[in-house]
Coordinates of C-alpha atoms in Angstrom, one line a residue:
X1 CA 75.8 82.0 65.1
X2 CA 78.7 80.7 63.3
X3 CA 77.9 78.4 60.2
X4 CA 79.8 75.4 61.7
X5 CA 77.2 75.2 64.4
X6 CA 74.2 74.5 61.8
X7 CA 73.7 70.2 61.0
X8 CA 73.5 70.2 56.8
X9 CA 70.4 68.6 55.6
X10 CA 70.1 65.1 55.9
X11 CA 72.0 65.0 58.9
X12 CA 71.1 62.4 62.0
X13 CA 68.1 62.6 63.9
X14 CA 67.8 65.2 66.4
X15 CA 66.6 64.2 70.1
X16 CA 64.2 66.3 72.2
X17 CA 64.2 67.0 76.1
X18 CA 61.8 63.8 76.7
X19 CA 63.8 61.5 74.3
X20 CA 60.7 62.5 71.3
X21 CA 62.7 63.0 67.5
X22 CA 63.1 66.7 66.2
X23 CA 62.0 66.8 62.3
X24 CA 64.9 67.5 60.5
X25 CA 63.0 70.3 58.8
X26 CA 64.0 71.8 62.2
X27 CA 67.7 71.4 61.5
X28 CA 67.2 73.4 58.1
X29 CA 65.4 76.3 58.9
X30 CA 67.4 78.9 57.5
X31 CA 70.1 80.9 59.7
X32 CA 67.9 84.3 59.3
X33 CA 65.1 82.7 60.0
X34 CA 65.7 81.8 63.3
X35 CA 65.5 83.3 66.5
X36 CA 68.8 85.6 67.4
X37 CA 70.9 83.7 69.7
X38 CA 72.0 85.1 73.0
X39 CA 75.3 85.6 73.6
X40 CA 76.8 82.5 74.7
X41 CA 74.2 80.4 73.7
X42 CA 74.4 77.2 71.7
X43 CA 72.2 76.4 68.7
X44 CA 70.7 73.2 71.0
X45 CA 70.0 75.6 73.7
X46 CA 68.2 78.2 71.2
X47 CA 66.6 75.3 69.4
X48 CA 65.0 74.4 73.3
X49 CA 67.4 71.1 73.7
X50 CA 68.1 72.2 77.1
X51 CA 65.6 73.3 80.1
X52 CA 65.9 76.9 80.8
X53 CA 66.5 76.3 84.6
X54 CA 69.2 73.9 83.4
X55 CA 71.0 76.3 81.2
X56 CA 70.7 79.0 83.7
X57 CA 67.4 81.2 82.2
X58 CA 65.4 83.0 84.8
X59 CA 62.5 80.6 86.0
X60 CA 59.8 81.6 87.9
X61 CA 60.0 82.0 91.7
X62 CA 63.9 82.8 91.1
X63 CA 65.5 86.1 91.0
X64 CA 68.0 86.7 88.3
X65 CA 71.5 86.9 89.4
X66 CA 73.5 90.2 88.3
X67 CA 76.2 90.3 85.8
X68 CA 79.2 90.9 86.9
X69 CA 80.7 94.7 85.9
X70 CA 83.9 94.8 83.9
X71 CA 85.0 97.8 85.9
X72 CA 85.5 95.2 88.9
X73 CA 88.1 93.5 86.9
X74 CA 89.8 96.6 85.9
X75 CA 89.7 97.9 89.3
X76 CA 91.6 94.7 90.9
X77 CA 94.5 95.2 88.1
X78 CA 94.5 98.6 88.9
X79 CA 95.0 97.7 92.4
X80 CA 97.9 95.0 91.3
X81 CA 99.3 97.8 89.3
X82 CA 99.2 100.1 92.5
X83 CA 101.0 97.7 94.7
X84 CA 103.4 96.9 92.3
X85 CA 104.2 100.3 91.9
X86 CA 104.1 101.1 96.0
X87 CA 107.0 98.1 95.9
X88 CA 108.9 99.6 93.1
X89 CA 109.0 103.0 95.1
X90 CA 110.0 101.6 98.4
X91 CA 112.8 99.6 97.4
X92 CA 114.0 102.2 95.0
X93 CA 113.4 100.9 91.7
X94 CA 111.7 104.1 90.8
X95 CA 113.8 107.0 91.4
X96 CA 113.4 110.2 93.3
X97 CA 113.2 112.8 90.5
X98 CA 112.8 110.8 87.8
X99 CA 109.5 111.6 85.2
X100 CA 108.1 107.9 84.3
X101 CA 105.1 107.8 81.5
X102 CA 101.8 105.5 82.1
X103 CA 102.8 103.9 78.7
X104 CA 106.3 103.1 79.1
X105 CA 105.7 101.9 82.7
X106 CA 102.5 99.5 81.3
X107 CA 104.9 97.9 79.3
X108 CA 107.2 97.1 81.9
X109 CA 103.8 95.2 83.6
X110 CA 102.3 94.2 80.4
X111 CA 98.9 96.4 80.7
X112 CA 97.4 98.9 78.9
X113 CA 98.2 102.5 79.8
X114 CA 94.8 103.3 81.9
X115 CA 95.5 101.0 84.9
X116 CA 99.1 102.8 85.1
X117 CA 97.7 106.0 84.8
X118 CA 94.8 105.7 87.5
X119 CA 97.4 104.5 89.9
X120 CA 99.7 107.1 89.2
X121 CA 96.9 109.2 90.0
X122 CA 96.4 107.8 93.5
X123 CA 99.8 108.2 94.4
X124 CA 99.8 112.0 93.4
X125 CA 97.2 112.4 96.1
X126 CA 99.1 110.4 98.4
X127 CA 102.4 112.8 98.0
X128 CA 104.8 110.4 96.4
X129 CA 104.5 111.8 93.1
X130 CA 103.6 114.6 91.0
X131 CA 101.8 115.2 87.5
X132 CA 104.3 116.6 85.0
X133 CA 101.9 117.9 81.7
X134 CA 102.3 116.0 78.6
X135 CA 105.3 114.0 80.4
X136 CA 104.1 111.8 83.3
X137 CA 104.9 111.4 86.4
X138 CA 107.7 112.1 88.3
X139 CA 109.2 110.7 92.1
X140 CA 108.7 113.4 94.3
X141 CA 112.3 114.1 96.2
X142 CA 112.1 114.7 100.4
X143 CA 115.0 115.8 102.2
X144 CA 115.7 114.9 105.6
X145 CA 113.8 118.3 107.0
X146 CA 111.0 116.6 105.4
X147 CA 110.9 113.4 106.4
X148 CA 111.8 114.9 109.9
X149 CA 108.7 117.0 109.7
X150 CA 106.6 113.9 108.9
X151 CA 108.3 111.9 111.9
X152 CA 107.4 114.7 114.0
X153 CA 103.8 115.1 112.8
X154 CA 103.7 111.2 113.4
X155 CA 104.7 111.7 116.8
X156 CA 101.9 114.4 117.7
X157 CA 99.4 111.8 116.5
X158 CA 100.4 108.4 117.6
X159 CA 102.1 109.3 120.7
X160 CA 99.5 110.7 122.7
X161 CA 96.9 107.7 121.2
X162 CA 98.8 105.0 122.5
X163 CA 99.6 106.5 126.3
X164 CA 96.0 106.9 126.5
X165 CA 95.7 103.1 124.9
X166 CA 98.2 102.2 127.3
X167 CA 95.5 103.4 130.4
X168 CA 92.4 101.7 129.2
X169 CA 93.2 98.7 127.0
X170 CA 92.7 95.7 128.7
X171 CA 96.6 93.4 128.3
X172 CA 94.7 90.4 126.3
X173 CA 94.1 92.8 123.5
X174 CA 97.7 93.7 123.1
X175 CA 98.4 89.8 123.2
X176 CA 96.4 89.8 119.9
X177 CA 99.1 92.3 118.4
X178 CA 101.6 89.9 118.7
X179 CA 101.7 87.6 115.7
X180 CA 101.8 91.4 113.3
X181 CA 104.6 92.2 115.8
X182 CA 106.7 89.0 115.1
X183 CA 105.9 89.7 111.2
X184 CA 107.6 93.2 111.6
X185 CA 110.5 90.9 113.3
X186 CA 111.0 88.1 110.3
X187 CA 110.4 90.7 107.5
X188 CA 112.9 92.6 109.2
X189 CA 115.5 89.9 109.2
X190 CA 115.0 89.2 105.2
X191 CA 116.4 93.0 104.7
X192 CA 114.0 93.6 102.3
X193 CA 113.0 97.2 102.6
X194 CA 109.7 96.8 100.8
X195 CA 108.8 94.0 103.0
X196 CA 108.9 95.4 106.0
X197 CA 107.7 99.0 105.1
X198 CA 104.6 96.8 104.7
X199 CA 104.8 95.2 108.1
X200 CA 105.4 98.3 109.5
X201 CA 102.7 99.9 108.6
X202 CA 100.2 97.2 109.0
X203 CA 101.3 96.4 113.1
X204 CA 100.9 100.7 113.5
X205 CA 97.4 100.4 111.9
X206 CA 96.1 97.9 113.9
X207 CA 98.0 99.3 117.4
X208 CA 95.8 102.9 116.6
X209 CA 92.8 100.6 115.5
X210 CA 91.9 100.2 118.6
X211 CA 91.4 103.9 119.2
X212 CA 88.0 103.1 117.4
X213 CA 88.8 106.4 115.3
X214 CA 88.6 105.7 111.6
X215 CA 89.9 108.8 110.6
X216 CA 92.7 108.7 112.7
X217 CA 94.2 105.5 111.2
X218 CA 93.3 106.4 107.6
X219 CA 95.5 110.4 108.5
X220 CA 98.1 108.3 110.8
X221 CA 98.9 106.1 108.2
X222 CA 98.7 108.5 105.3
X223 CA 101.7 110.2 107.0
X224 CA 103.3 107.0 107.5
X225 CA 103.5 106.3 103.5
X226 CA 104.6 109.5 103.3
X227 CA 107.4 109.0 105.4
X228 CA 108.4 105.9 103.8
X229 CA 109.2 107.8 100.3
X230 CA 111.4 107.8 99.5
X231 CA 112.9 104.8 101.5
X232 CA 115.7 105.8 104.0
X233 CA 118.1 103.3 103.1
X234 CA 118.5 100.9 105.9
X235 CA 121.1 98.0 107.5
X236 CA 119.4 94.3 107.7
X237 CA 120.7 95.4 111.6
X238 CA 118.8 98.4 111.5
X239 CA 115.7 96.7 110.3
X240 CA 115.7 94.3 112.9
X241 CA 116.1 96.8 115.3
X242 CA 113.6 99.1 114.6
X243 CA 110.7 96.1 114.1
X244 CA 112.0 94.6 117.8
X245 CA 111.1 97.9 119.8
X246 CA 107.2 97.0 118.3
X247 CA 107.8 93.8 120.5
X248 CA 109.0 96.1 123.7
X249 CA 106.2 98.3 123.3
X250 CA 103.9 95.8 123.1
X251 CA 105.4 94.1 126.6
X252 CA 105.2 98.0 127.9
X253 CA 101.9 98.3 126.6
X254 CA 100.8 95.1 128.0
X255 CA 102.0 95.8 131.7
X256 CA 100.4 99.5 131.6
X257 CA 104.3 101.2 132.2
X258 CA 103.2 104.3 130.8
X259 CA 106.9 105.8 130.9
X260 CA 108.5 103.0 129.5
X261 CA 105.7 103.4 126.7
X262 CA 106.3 106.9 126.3
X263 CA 110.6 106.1 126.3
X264 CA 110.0 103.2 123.3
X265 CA 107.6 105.8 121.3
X266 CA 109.7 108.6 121.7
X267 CA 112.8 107.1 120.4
X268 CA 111.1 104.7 117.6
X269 CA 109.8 108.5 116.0
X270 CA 113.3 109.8 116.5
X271 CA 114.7 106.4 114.5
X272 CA 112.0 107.1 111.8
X273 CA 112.6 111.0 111.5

């Protein structure tokens, strides 16, 4: 309890809860002397000024509400930190080959180093970087037989998911697509890389979604990051081109033409590889 928060002696009156005076002697009981104060508390809660229910105590008949953890705030910057970072891969701003330290990069995005360095770690088991001892971390480089590979690995998975979709998904549920569809469209047309990587991803994860597989959609788009780091550099044209075959397949989808499905996926893998 700071000293400020302690009336001299001879100071005013104080009031109790039912309007009764406080002796002052009250007011000058020594600062060892009294009670310890809990943290946040005020010297006219302590002295019993305020109700318990009123300044939030545990009355009877009430359960206690939980504290919130401090690791839930360190977990949402670490998320930020991780999204920022995603960004920063995607559009290039962190370089294929290049070794970045968690300090140096927590500067950039005024944290600490421990954020960095946790999402740094997530990304190493995602495949877009690797640990470098005493270093950092450094941008993992893929070729185009890699990215190829991925394309084609893609392929194995999704294809086969959404003919079957394309058999027993009734066509109102592809109607509810749509709207992430026209996303991939607009964030196409802004040519912003990052943007529509984003897009991407999120109109593929809800099209297997309705697999019902879990696991699927968690490997599926596991390969799809992959695939999207680097970034293959990319026309505003080629964007928009690439997001409007998600509105085709959708119309192919929707009238069950399972070759015109199979034509649209097949050449949208090809595009990506």
């Amino acid at each position: 309890m700071t000293p400020s928060a302690d009336k001299p002696p001879g100071g005013p009156v104080k009031q109790g809860v039912q309007g009764s005076a406080v002796p002052q002697s009250a007011a000058r009981v020594p600062a060892q002397q009294r009670p310890a104060a809990r943290t946040g508390e005020s010297a006219r809660e302590r002295d019993g000024a305020v109700p318990a229910a009123a300044r939030g105590e545990h009355t009877h008949g009430e359960r206690p509400v939980p504290a919130p953890r401090a690791a839930v705030q360190r977990s949402s910057v670490r998320g930020q930190i991780l999204d920022a970072l995603r960004t920063a891969l995607v559009t290039g701003d962190l370089r294929p080959g290049e070794v970045y330290s968690a300090p140096v990069l927590g500067e950039r995005f005024g944290v600490s180093a421990t954020p960095v360095r946790e999402a740094m770690q997530q990304l190493a088991q995602e495949g877009a970087v690797e640990v470098v001892p005493n270093r950092g971390f450094r941008v993992v480089r893929r070729g185009a037989r890699e990215l190829a590979e991925l394309a084609e690995v893609r392929a194995l998975i999704e294809v086969p998911v959404m003919l079957r979709l394309a058999r027993t998904v009734p066509g109102e549920r592809w109607a509810e697509l749509r709207p992430l569809a026209e996303e991939t469209v607009r964030a196409a047309a802004t040519g912003c890389a990052a943007t529509y990587a984003e897009c991407d991803r999120a109109f593929h994860r809800a099209l297997l979604g309705l697999a019902g597989n879990e696991q699927l959609v968690r490997i599926a788009e596991d390969l799809h990051r992959r695939s999207q780091w680097p970034p293959v550099r990319q026309s505003r044209a080629e964007l928009v081109a690439d997001a409007s075959e998600h509105m085709a397949l959708l119309d192919a989808l929707a009238a069950c033409d399972i070759e015109v499905v199979r034509g649209l996926v097949a050449e949208h893998f090809a595009g990506a590889g």
